[in-house]
mmCIF file of C-alpha atoms in Angstrom:
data_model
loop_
_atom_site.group_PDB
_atom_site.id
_atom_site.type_symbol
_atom_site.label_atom_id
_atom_site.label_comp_id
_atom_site.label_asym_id
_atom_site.label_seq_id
_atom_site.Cartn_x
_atom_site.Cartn_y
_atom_site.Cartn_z
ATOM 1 C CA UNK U 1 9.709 -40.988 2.266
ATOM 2 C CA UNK U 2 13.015 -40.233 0.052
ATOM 3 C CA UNK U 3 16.072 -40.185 1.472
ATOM 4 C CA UNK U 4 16.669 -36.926 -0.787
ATOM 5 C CA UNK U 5 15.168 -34.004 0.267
ATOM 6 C CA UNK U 6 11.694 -33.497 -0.770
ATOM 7 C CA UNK U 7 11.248 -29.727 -2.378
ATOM 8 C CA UNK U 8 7.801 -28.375 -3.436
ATOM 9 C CA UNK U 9 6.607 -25.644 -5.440
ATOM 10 C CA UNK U 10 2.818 -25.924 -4.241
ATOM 11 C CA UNK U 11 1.979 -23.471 -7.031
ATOM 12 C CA UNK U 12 3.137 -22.240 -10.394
ATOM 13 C CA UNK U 13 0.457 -20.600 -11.555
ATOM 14 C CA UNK U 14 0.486 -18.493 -13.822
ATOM 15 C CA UNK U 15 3.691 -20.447 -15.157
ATOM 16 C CA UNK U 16 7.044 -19.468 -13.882
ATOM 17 C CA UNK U 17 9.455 -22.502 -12.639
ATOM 18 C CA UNK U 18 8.351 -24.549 -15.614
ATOM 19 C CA UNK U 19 10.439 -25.168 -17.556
ATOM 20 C CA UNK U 20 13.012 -23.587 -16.025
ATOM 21 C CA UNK U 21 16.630 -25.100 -16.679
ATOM 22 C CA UNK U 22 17.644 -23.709 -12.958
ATOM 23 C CA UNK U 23 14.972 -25.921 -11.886
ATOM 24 C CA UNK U 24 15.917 -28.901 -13.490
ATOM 25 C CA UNK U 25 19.635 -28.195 -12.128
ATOM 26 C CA UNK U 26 17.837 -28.694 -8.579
ATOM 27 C CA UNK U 27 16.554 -31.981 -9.656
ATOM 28 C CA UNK U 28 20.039 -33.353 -9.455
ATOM 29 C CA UNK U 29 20.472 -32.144 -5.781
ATOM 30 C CA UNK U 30 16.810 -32.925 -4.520
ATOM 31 C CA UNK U 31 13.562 -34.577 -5.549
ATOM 32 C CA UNK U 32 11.274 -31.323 -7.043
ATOM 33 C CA UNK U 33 7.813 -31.668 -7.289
ATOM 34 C CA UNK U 34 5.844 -28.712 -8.824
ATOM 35 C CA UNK U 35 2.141 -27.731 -9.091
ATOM 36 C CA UNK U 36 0.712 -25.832 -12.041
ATOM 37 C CA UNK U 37 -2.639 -25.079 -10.877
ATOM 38 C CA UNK U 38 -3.657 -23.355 -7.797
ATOM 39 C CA UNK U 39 -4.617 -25.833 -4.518
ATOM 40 C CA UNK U 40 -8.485 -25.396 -4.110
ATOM 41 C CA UNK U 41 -8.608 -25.214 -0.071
ATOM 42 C CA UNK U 42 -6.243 -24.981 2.514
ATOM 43 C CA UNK U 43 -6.290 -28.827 3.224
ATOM 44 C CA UNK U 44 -5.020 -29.535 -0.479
ATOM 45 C CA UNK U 45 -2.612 -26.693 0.038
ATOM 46 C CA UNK U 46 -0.869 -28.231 2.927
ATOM 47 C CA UNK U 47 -0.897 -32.148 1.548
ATOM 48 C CA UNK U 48 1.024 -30.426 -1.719
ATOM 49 C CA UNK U 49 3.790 -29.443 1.003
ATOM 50 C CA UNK U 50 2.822 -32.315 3.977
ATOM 51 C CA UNK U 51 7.114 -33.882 3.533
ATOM 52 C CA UNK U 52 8.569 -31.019 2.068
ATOM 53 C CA UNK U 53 11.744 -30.469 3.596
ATOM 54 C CA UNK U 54 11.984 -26.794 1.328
ATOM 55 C CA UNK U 55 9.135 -24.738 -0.393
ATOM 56 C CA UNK U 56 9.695 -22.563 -3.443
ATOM 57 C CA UNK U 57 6.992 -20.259 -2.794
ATOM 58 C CA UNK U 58 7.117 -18.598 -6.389
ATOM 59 C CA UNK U 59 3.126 -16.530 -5.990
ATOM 60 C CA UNK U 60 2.457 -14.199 -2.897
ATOM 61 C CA UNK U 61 -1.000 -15.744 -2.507
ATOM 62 C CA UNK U 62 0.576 -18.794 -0.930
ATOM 63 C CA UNK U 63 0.303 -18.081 2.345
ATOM 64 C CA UNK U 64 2.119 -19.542 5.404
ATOM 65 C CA UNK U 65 0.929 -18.777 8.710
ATOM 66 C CA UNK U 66 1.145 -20.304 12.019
ATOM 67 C CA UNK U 67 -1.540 -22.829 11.585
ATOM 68 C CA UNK U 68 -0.245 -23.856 8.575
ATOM 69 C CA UNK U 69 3.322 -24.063 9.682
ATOM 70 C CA UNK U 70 2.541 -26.540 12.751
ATOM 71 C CA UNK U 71 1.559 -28.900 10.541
ATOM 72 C CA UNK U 72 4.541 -29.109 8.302
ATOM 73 C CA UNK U 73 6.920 -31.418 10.822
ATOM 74 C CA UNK U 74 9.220 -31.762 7.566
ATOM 75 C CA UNK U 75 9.685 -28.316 7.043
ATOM 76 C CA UNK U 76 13.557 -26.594 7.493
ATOM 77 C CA UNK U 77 13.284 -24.026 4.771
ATOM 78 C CA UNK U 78 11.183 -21.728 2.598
ATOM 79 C CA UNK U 79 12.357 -19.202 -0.268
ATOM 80 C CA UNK U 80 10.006 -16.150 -2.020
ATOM 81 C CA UNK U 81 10.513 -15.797 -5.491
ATOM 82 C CA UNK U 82 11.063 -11.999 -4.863
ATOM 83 C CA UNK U 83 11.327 -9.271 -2.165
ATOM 84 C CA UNK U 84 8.609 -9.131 0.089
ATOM 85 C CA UNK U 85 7.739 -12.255 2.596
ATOM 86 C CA UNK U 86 4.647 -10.913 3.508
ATOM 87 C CA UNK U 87 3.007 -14.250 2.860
ATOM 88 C CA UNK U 88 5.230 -16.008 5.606
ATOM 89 C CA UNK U 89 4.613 -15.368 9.416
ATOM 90 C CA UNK U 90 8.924 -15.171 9.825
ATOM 91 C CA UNK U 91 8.320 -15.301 13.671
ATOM 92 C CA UNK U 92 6.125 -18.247 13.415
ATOM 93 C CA UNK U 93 8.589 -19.829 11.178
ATOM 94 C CA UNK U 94 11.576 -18.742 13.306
ATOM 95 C CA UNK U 95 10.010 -20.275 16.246
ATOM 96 C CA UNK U 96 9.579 -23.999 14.491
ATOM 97 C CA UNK U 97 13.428 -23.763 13.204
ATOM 98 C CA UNK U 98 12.452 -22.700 9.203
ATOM 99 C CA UNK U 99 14.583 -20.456 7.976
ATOM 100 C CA UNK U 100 12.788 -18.137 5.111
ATOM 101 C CA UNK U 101 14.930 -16.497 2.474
ATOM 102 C CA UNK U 102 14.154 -14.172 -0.122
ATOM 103 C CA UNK U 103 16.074 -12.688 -3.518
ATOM 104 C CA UNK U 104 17.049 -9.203 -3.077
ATOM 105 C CA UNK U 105 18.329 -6.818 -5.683
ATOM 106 C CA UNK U 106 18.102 -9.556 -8.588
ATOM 107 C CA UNK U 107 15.447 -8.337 -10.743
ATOM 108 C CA UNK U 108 15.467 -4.336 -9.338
ATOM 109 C CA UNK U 109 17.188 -3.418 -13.309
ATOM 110 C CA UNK U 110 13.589 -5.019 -14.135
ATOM 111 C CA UNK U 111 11.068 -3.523 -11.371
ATOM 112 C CA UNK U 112 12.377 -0.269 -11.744
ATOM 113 C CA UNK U 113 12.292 -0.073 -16.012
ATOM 114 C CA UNK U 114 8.291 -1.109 -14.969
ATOM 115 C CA UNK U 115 7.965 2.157 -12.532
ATOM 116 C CA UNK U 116 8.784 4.437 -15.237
ATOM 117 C CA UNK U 117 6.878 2.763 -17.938
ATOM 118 C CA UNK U 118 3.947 2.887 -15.333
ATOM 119 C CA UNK U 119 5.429 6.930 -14.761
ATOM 120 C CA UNK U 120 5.625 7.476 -18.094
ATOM 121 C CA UNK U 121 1.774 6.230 -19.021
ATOM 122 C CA UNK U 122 0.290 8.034 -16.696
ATOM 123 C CA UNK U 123 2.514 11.562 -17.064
ATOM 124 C CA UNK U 124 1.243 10.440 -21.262
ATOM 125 C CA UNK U 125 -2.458 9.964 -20.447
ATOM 126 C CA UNK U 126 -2.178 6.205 -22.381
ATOM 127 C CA UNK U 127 -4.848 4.206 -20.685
ATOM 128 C CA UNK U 128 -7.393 7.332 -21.085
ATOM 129 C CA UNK U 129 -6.393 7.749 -24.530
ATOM 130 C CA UNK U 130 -6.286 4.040 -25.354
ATOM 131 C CA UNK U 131 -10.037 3.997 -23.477
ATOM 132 C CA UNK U 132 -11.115 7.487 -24.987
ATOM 133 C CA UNK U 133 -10.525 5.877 -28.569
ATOM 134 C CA UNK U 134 -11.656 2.460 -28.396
ATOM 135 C CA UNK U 135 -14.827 3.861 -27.481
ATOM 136 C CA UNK U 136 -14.486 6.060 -30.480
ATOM 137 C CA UNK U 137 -13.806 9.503 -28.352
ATOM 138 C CA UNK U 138 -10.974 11.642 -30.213
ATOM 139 C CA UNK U 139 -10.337 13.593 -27.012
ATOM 140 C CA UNK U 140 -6.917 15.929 -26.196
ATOM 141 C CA UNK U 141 -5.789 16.891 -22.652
ATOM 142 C CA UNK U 142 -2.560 18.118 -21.548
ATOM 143 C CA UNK U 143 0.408 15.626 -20.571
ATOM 144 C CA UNK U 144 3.309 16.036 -17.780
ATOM 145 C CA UNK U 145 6.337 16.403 -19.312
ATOM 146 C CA UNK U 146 8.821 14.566 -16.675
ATOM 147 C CA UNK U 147 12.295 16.755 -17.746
ATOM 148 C CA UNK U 148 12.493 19.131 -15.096
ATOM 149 C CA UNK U 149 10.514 17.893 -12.806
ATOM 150 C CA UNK U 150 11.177 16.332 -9.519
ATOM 151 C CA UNK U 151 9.973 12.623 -8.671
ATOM 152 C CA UNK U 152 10.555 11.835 -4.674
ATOM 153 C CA UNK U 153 11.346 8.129 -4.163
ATOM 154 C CA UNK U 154 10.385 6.836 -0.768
ATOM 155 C CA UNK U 155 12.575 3.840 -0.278
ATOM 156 C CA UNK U 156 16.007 3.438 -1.542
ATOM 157 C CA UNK U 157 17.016 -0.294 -1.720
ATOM 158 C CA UNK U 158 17.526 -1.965 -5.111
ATOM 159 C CA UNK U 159 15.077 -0.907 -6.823
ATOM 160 C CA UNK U 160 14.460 2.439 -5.591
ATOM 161 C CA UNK U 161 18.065 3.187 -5.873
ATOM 162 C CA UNK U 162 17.730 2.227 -9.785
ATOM 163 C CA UNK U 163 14.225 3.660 -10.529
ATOM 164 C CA UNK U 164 15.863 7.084 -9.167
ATOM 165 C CA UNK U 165 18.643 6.328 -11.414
ATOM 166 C CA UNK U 166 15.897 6.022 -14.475
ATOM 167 C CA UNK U 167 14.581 9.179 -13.323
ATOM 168 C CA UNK U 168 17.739 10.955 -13.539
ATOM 169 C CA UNK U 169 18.313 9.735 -16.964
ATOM 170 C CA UNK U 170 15.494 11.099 -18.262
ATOM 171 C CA UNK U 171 15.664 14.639 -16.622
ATOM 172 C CA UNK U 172 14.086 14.359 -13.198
ATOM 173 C CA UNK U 173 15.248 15.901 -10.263
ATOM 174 C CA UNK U 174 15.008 13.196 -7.683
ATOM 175 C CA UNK U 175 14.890 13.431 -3.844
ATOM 176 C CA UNK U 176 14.169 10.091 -1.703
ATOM 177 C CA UNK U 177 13.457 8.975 2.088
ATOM 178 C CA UNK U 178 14.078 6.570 3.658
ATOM 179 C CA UNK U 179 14.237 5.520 7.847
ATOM 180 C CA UNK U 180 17.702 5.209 7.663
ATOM 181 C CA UNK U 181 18.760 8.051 5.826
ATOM 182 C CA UNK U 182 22.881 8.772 5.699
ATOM 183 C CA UNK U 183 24.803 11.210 3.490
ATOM 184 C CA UNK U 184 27.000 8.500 2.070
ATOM 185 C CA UNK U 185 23.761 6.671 0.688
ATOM 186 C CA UNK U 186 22.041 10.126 -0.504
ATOM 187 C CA UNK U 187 25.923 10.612 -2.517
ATOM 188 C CA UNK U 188 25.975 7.067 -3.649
ATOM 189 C CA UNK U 189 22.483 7.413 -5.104
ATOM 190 C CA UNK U 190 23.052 10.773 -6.314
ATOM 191 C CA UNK U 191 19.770 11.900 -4.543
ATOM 192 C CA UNK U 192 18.838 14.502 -1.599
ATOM 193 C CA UNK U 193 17.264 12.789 1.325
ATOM 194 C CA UNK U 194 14.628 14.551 2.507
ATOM 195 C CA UNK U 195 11.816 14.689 5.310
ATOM 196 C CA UNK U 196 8.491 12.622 4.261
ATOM 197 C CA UNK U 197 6.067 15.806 4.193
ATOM 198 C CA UNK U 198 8.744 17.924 2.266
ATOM 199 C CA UNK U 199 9.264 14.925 -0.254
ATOM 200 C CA UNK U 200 5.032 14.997 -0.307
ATOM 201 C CA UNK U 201 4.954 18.959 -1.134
ATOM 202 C CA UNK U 202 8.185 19.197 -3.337
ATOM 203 C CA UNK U 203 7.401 16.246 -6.070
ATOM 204 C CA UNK U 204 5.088 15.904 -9.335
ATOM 205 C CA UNK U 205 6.246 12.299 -9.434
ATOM 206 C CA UNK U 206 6.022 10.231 -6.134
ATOM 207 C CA UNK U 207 7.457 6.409 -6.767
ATOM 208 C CA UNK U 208 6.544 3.914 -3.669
ATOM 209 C CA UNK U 209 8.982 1.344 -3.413
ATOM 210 C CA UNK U 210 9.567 0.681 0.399
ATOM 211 C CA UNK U 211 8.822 -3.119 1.859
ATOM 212 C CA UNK U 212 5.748 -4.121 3.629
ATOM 213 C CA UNK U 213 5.706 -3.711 7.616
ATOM 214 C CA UNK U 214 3.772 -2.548 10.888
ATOM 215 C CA UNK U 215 5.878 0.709 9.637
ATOM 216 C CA UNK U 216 4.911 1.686 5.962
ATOM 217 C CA UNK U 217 1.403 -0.099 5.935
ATOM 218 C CA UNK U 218 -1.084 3.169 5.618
ATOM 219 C CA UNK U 219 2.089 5.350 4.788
ATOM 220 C CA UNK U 220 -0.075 6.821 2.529
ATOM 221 C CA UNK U 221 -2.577 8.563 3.653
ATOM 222 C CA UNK U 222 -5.711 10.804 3.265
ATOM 223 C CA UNK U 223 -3.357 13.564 5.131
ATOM 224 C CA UNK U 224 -0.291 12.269 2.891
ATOM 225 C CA UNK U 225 -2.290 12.870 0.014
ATOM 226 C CA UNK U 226 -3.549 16.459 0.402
ATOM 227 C CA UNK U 227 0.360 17.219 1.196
ATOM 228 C CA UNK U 228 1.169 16.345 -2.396
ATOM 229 C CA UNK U 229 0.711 19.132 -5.373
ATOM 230 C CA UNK U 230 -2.438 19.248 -7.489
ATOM 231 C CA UNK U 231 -1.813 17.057 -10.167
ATOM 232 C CA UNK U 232 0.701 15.177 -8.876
ATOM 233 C CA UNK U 233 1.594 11.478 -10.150
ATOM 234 C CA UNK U 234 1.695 8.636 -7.438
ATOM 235 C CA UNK U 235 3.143 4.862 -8.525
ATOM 236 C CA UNK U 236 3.234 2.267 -5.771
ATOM 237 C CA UNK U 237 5.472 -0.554 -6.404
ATOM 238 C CA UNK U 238 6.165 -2.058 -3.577
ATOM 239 C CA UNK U 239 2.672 -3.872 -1.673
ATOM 240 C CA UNK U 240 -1.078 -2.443 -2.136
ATOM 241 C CA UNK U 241 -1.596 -1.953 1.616
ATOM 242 C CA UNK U 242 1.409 0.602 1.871
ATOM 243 C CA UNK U 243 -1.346 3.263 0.233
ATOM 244 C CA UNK U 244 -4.890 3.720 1.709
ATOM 245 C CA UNK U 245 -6.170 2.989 -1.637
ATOM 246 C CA UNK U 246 -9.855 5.008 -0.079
ATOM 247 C CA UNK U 247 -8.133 8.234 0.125
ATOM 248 C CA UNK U 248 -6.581 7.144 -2.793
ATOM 249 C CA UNK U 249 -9.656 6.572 -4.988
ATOM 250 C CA UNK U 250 -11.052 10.227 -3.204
ATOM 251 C CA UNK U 251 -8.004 12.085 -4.576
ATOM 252 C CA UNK U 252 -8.851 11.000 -7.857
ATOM 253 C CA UNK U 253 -12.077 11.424 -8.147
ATOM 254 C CA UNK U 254 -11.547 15.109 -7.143
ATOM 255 C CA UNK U 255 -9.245 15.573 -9.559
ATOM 256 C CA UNK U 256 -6.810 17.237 -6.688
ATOM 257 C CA UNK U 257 -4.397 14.059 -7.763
ATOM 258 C CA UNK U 258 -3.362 13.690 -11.412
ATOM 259 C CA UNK U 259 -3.167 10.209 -12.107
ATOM 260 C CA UNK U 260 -2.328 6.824 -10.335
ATOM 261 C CA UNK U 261 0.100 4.310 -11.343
ATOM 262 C CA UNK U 262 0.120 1.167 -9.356
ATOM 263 C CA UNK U 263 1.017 -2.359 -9.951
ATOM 264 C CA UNK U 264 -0.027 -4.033 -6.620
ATOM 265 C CA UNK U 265 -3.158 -3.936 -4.476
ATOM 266 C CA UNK U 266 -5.150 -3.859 -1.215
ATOM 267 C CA UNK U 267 -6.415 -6.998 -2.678
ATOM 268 C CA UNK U 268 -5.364 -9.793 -5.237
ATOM 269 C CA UNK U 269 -6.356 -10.211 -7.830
ATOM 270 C CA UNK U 270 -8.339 -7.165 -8.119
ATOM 271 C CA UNK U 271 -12.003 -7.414 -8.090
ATOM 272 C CA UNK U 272 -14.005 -6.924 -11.507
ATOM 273 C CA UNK U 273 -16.181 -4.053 -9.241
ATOM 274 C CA UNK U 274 -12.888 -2.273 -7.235
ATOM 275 C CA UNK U 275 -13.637 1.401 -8.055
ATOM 276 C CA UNK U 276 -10.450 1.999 -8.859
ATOM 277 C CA UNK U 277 -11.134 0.540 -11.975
ATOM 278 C CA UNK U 278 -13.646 3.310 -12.779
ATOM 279 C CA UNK U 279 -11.139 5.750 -11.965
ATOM 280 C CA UNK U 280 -10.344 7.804 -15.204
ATOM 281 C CA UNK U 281 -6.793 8.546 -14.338
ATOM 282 C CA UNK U 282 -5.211 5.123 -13.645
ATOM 283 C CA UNK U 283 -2.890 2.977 -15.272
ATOM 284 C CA UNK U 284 -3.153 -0.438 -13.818
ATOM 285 C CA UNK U 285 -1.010 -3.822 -14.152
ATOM 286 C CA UNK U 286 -1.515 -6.928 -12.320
ATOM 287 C CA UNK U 287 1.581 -7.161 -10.018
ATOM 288 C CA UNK U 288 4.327 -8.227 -12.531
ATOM 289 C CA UNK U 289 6.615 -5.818 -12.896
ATOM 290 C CA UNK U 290 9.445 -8.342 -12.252
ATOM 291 C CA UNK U 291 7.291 -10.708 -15.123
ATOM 292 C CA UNK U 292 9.520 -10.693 -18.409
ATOM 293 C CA UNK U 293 11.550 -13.833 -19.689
ATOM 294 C CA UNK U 294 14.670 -12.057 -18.018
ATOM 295 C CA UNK U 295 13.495 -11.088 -14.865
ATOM 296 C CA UNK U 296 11.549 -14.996 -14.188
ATOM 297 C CA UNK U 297 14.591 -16.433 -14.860
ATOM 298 C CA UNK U 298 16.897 -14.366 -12.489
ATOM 299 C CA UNK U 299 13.764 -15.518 -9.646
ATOM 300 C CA UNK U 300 14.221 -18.569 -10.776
ATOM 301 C CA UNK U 301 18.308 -18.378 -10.596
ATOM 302 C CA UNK U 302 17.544 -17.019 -7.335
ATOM 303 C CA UNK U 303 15.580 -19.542 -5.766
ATOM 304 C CA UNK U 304 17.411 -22.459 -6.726
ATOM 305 C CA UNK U 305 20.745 -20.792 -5.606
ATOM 306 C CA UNK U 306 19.117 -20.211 -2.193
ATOM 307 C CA UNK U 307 17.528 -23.570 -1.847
ATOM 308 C CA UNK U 308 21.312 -24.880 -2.485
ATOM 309 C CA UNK U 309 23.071 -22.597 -0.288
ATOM 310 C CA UNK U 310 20.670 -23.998 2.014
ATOM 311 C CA UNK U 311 21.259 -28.317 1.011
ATOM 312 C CA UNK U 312 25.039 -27.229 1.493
ATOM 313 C CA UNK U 313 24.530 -25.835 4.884
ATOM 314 C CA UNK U 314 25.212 -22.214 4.193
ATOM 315 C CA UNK U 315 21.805 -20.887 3.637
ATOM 316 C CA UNK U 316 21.860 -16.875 2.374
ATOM 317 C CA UNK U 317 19.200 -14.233 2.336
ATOM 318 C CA UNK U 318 17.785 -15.075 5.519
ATOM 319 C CA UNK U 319 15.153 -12.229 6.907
ATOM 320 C CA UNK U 320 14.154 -14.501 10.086
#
């Protein structure tokens, strides 16, 4: 075993830390190996990582769990490339001395210009259109113009702090919530905090971006959804199982919700037969809103800088 410490990105796929120069800056602290294809079972999975001392875990579908985590002796640390550490069981982790770190507020600038392109498809009709016409349809409905109108924001951290700032630039009236809610924040933000149901009935835009927990899984609900106006717009940035993507798919279908703008789902990668595909009203991306040359690099920065902070004994961005 080297006398460096061992640290493993089990996979890159698709392509992120390759080729990354932060990467190759962590070869001079530590010995890097990284895997461009996806492990095939869990057994291969956990041989990939079996010394690691650290794991860049740069895709969500590398999970860690309890099980796994018991049979990683080596093990001291693990960083997301991103927000959410959904993938990691932090108590599980805590409890075997591995510290898990994540990257906030790097690539928010990013996340949040993908919300209102996502916004701003839908409110446009693109996907219909772009369907409508490749199928040779010429076909006109009415659009949402967005000045004027008010888009709630449920969760103001990084990036829903800058997506309502997006908002604002074009026109919108914003109000947020949040479970901390404080009129310093709400002036900061230049946003009025309001109640969930209120934010529900008052908004023709609402933007998800709240983290993954016992708390905000099923938010967003059948009974959420009939609170919200006819026609309405919701985008969900932030994790698939924060909407009840059902009731979702019901809304739509009636036509009592406009349109649907999402970039993550119940499942990943969505199946070829999820009815949401058949949905008319949908604009659809496959989780990478943080996914342009700018925004893998500051992941990238981000890992690396925690993985340091960590070598040097000062590890940052700890959520267990």
């Amino acid at each position: 075993m080297s006398e460096r410490p061992v640290v493993v990105i089990p996979s890159d796929d698709p392509a992120q830390c390759q080729g990354s120069p932060w990467i190759e800056k962590l070869k001079e602290r530590a010995d890097v190996r990284l895997f461009t294809g996806r492990p095939g079972c869990m057994e291969e999975q956990i041989a990939r990582v079996a010394d690691a001392t650290a794991i860049i875990n740069s895709r969500s579908y590398i999970e860690w769990k309890s099980g796994t985590l018991a049979q990683l002796a080596a093990l001291k640390f693990i960083t997301v490339c991103g927000i959410g550490t959904d993938s990691i069981d932090l108590e599980a982790a805590r409890s075997r001395g591995v510290l898990v770190s994540n990257i906030p507020g790097k690539t928010a600038p990013v996340v949040a210009e993908h919300a209102l392109g996502l916004i701003m498809a839908a409110a446009k009709r693109a996907a219909y259109y772009t369907s409508e016409l490749r199928a040779g349809n010429w076909v006109k409905k009415d659009g949402v113009f967005l000045r004027g109108k008010t888009v709630g924001i449920l969760g103001t951290g990084n990036i829903g702090a800058e997506t309502a700032r997006l908002c604002r630039a074009i026109g919108m009236n914003v109000v947020a919530w949040t479970f901390n809610p404080s009129d310093e924040r709400a002036r900061d933000l230049g946003v009025e905090y309001v109640e969930l149901d209120d934010l529900l009935r008052r908004s023709d835009v609402v933007s998800i971006h709240v983290r993954l927990s016992p708390q905000t899984t099923g938010l967003i609900g059948k009974r959420e959804l009939g609170l919200m106006k006819e026609g309405a717009i919701l985008a969900n940035l932030a994790r698939g199982p924060v909407v009840d993507e059902h009731a979702l798919i019901e809304a739509l279908n009636s036509g009592r919700l406009g349109a649907a703008a999402l970039d993550v789902f119940g499942e990943e990668p969505l199946p070829a037969d999820h009815p949401l595909l058949s949905c008319e009203q949908v604009v659809l991306t496959p989780h990478v809103a943080d996914m342009t040359p700018e925004g893998l690099e500051l992941l990238n920065q981000g890992v690396v800088e925690n993985v340091l902070a960590f070598l040097d004994g000062k590890p940052q961005n700890v959520v267990n």
